[in-house]
């Protein structure tokens, strides 16, 4: 009987055809009609390819989610994917057509993360066809709103993570070298609102209190909270304020992005941001917001999970698998507090959210095999 690696190499043409179908069904996060269509398609595909059972989880606001179950067993391994993309309806025609050039495949969402979905489905199919005995079931969760920060799927993801021994996230690996992601920073998002007092800038400027001046001081202070040695960064990414040129500005606002490596760092820095003190007499400073995604920390359990993958990659695929940390968040941030999580197990390529978004075709069967062998190892 053929091994998993050979079987998957032989399925490359099928994988590409399936990927084409999934990519041609465009899935902008905010288009419920399109996303629901793709959700039904993926649910059917899951059942056809893996002989598992898929259910559609209805969602009022965004596309429906899909939960597939493969195999049986008390314990479970969670495969985490999302099918929404940042691309809009029609982009496949106008901006980034599905096309193959040599070993490179372009298309909206192929890298983030439709290529990963396909690799995941075929990995399960290969496990089925080689009659692998797994004493844990695999839950394949495919959600619809990751690109928005998972407002409607976060709870579901956390609930499944709590029930799981391991979580494998099929987001793309780090571009080019294909390194897995063993740590992701936590993300905090805040809105700063400043109230000053309006006055005519020429007639009685002394009666005004400029919210913009106060904002500029606060922005400087916030950026100084960045500490690269700790991996903590604060960025004011958007500001607004004032009404017109000859009025002392009564109001100003700023959007703040905070990234940290550890929960402890969140506990240190969030109170500082939430309790910003006015730097000018008479202004009112308010901060709303908080944690958007908790940090995915590189714990000992994460390291040993990575080492299992590294050994499989070396012994079966001749790949020297590396690990990296990233400041970007994923749904892995939501699972990491509950179960050892390994991220970046999706398609190798580059250009997420960009016009050159692509994957490397010859890597698809290898990464799919890596996943199948990893599931096999973890399920025993
Ligand atoms: Zn993604």
mmCIF file of N, CA and C in Angstrom, residues 155-201:
data_model
loop_
_atom_site.group_PDB
_atom_site.id
_atom_site.type_symbol
_atom_site.label_atom_id
_atom_site.label_comp_id
_atom_site.label_asym_id
_atom_site.label_seq_id
_atom_site.Cartn_x
_atom_site.Cartn_y
_atom_site.Cartn_z
ATOM 1 N N UNK A 155 -16.444 32.763 20.093
ATOM 2 C CA UNK A 155 -17.001 31.886 21.134
ATOM 3 C C UNK A 155 -16.923 30.420 20.714
ATOM 4 N N UNK A 156 -17.357 30.182 19.469
ATOM 5 C CA UNK A 156 -17.360 28.826 18.929
ATOM 6 C C UNK A 156 -15.934 28.247 18.911
ATOM 7 N N UNK A 157 -15.000 29.049 18.475
ATOM 8 C CA UNK A 157 -13.596 28.620 18.402
ATOM 9 C C UNK A 157 -13.081 28.282 19.802
ATOM 10 N N UNK A 158 -13.402 29.149 20.761
ATOM 11 C CA UNK A 158 -12.945 28.910 22.137
ATOM 12 C C UNK A 158 -13.581 27.646 22.719
ATOM 13 N N UNK A 159 -14.874 27.463 22.437
ATOM 14 C CA UNK A 159 -15.556 26.264 22.953
ATOM 15 C C UNK A 159 -14.909 24.992 22.408
ATOM 16 N N UNK A 160 -14.610 24.993 21.110
ATOM 17 C CA UNK A 160 -13.981 23.804 20.512
ATOM 18 C C UNK A 160 -12.551 23.629 21.040
ATOM 19 N N UNK A 161 -11.849 24.725 21.247
ATOM 20 C CA UNK A 161 -10.470 24.641 21.769
ATOM 21 C C UNK A 161 -10.462 24.021 23.157
ATOM 22 N N UNK A 162 -11.451 24.389 23.975
ATOM 23 C CA UNK A 162 -11.538 23.842 25.338
ATOM 24 C C UNK A 162 -11.703 22.332 25.307
ATOM 25 N N UNK A 163 -12.355 21.820 24.266
ATOM 26 C CA UNK A 163 -12.600 20.370 24.171
ATOM 27 C C UNK A 163 -11.439 19.643 23.489
ATOM 28 N N UNK A 164 -10.420 20.374 23.052
ATOM 29 C CA UNK A 164 -9.382 19.764 22.211
ATOM 30 C C UNK A 164 -8.081 19.505 22.963
ATOM 31 N N UNK A 165 -7.397 18.422 22.551
ATOM 32 C CA UNK A 165 -6.059 18.111 23.077
ATOM 33 C C UNK A 165 -5.025 18.979 22.375
ATOM 34 N N UNK A 166 -5.248 19.188 21.081
ATOM 35 C CA UNK A 166 -4.321 19.992 20.276
ATOM 36 C C UNK A 166 -5.129 20.820 19.286
ATOM 37 N N UNK A 167 -4.559 21.950 18.890
ATOM 38 C CA UNK A 167 -5.178 22.759 17.845
ATOM 39 C C UNK A 167 -4.150 22.994 16.738
ATOM 40 N N UNK A 168 -4.546 22.690 15.513
ATOM 41 C CA UNK A 168 -3.674 22.889 14.357
ATOM 42 C C UNK A 168 -4.333 23.928 13.453
ATOM 43 N N UNK A 169 -3.650 25.043 13.241
ATOM 44 C CA UNK A 169 -4.233 26.157 12.492
ATOM 45 C C UNK A 169 -3.656 26.170 11.077
ATOM 46 N N UNK A 170 -4.550 26.192 10.086
ATOM 47 C CA UNK A 170 -4.102 26.091 8.697
ATOM 48 C C UNK A 170 -3.922 27.450 8.024
ATOM 49 N N UNK A 171 -3.574 28.457 8.825
ATOM 50 C CA UNK A 171 -3.131 29.729 8.256
ATOM 51 C C UNK A 171 -1.809 29.467 7.535
ATOM 52 N N UNK A 172 -1.451 30.341 6.583
ATOM 53 C CA UNK A 172 -0.187 30.126 5.886
ATOM 54 C C UNK A 172 1.019 30.212 6.828
ATOM 55 N N UNK A 173 2.080 29.474 6.479
ATOM 56 C CA UNK A 173 3.322 29.636 7.225
ATOM 57 C C UNK A 173 3.960 30.984 6.900
ATOM 58 N N UNK A 174 5.069 31.281 7.561
ATOM 59 C CA UNK A 174 5.785 32.532 7.262
ATOM 60 C C UNK A 174 6.297 32.430 5.827
ATOM 61 N N UNK A 175 6.035 33.466 5.067
ATOM 62 C CA UNK A 175 6.334 33.516 3.636
ATOM 63 C C UNK A 175 7.721 32.955 3.293
ATOM 64 N N UNK A 176 7.803 32.388 2.139
ATOM 65 C CA UNK A 176 9.038 31.858 1.543
ATOM 66 C C UNK A 176 9.617 30.633 2.260
ATOM 67 N N UNK A 177 10.173 30.813 3.460
ATOM 68 C CA UNK A 177 10.839 29.665 4.083
ATOM 69 C C UNK A 177 9.834 28.657 4.648
ATOM 70 N N UNK A 178 8.566 29.059 4.731
ATOM 71 C CA UNK A 178 7.538 28.121 5.180
ATOM 72 C C UNK A 178 7.608 27.767 6.658
ATOM 73 N N UNK A 179 8.142 28.688 7.465
ATOM 74 C CA UNK A 179 8.271 28.415 8.900
ATOM 75 C C UNK A 179 6.902 28.411 9.573
ATOM 76 N N UNK A 180 6.726 27.491 10.524
ATOM 77 C CA UNK A 180 5.483 27.459 11.292
ATOM 78 C C UNK A 180 5.491 28.594 12.313
ATOM 79 N N UNK A 181 4.296 28.892 12.818
ATOM 80 C CA UNK A 181 4.158 29.987 13.772
ATOM 81 C C UNK A 181 3.901 29.414 15.161
ATOM 82 N N UNK A 182 4.849 29.667 16.055
ATOM 83 C CA UNK A 182 4.723 29.115 17.407
ATOM 84 C C UNK A 182 4.442 30.202 18.439
ATOM 85 N N UNK A 183 4.304 31.422 17.999
ATOM 86 C CA UNK A 183 3.898 32.496 18.908
ATOM 87 C C UNK A 183 3.312 33.624 18.078
ATOM 88 N N UNK A 184 2.251 34.196 18.609
ATOM 89 C CA UNK A 184 1.663 35.383 17.986
ATOM 90 C C UNK A 184 1.394 36.384 19.085
ATOM 91 N N UNK A 185 1.615 37.636 18.760
ATOM 92 C CA UNK A 185 1.375 38.656 19.772
ATOM 93 C C UNK A 185 -0.115 38.810 20.066
ATOM 94 N N UNK A 186 -0.395 39.228 21.294
ATOM 95 C CA UNK A 186 -1.755 39.611 21.641
ATOM 96 C C UNK A 186 -2.024 41.004 21.093
ATOM 97 N N UNK A 187 -3.294 41.274 20.811
ATOM 98 C CA UNK A 187 -3.666 42.560 20.220
ATOM 99 C C UNK A 187 -4.675 43.265 21.113
ATOM 100 N N UNK A 188 -4.408 44.540 21.377
ATOM 101 C CA UNK A 188 -5.384 45.382 22.071
ATOM 102 C C UNK A 188 -5.766 46.524 21.144
ATOM 103 N N UNK A 189 -7.047 46.879 21.137
ATOM 104 C CA UNK A 189 -7.494 47.991 20.298
ATOM 105 C C UNK A 189 -8.275 48.981 21.161
ATOM 106 N N UNK A 190 -7.887 50.236 21.056
ATOM 107 C CA UNK A 190 -8.491 51.274 21.904
ATOM 108 C C UNK A 190 -8.865 52.489 21.080
ATOM 109 N N UNK A 191 -9.834 53.230 21.612
ATOM 110 C CA UNK A 191 -10.189 54.515 21.013
ATOM 111 C C UNK A 191 -10.027 55.595 22.083
ATOM 112 N N UNK A 192 -9.240 56.589 21.746
ATOM 113 C CA UNK A 192 -9.004 57.718 22.657
ATOM 114 C C UNK A 192 -9.889 58.870 22.211
ATOM 115 N N UNK A 193 -10.640 59.405 23.170
ATOM 116 C CA UNK A 193 -11.493 60.549 22.837
ATOM 117 C C UNK A 193 -11.124 61.716 23.749
ATOM 118 N N UNK A 194 -10.837 62.868 23.133
ATOM 119 C CA UNK A 194 -10.432 64.052 23.900
ATOM 120 C C UNK A 194 -11.432 65.174 23.684
ATOM 121 N N UNK A 195 -11.838 65.787 24.794
ATOM 122 C CA UNK A 195 -12.756 66.922 24.737
ATOM 123 C C UNK A 195 -12.040 68.159 25.274
ATOM 124 N N UNK A 196 -11.942 69.187 24.445
ATOM 125 C CA UNK A 196 -11.390 70.459 24.913
ATOM 126 C C UNK A 196 -12.480 71.508 24.905
ATOM 127 N N UNK A 197 -12.129 72.719 24.467
ATOM 128 C CA UNK A 197 -13.160 73.766 24.397
ATOM 129 C C UNK A 197 -12.930 74.590 23.142
ATOM 130 N N UNK A 198 -13.992 74.829 22.391
ATOM 131 C CA UNK A 198 -13.877 75.582 21.143
ATOM 132 C C UNK A 198 -13.787 77.085 21.417
ATOM 133 N N UNK A 199 -13.056 77.782 20.560
ATOM 134 C CA UNK A 199 -13.022 79.255 20.623
ATOM 135 C C UNK A 199 -12.537 79.746 19.258
ATOM 136 N N UNK A 200 -12.806 81.018 18.959
ATOM 137 C CA UNK A 200 -12.324 81.589 17.697
ATOM 138 C C UNK A 200 -10.804 81.724 17.782
ATOM 139 N N UNK A 201 -10.110 81.256 16.778
ATOM 140 C CA UNK A 201 -8.650 81.224 16.835
ATOM 141 C C UNK A 201 -8.050 82.628 16.712
#
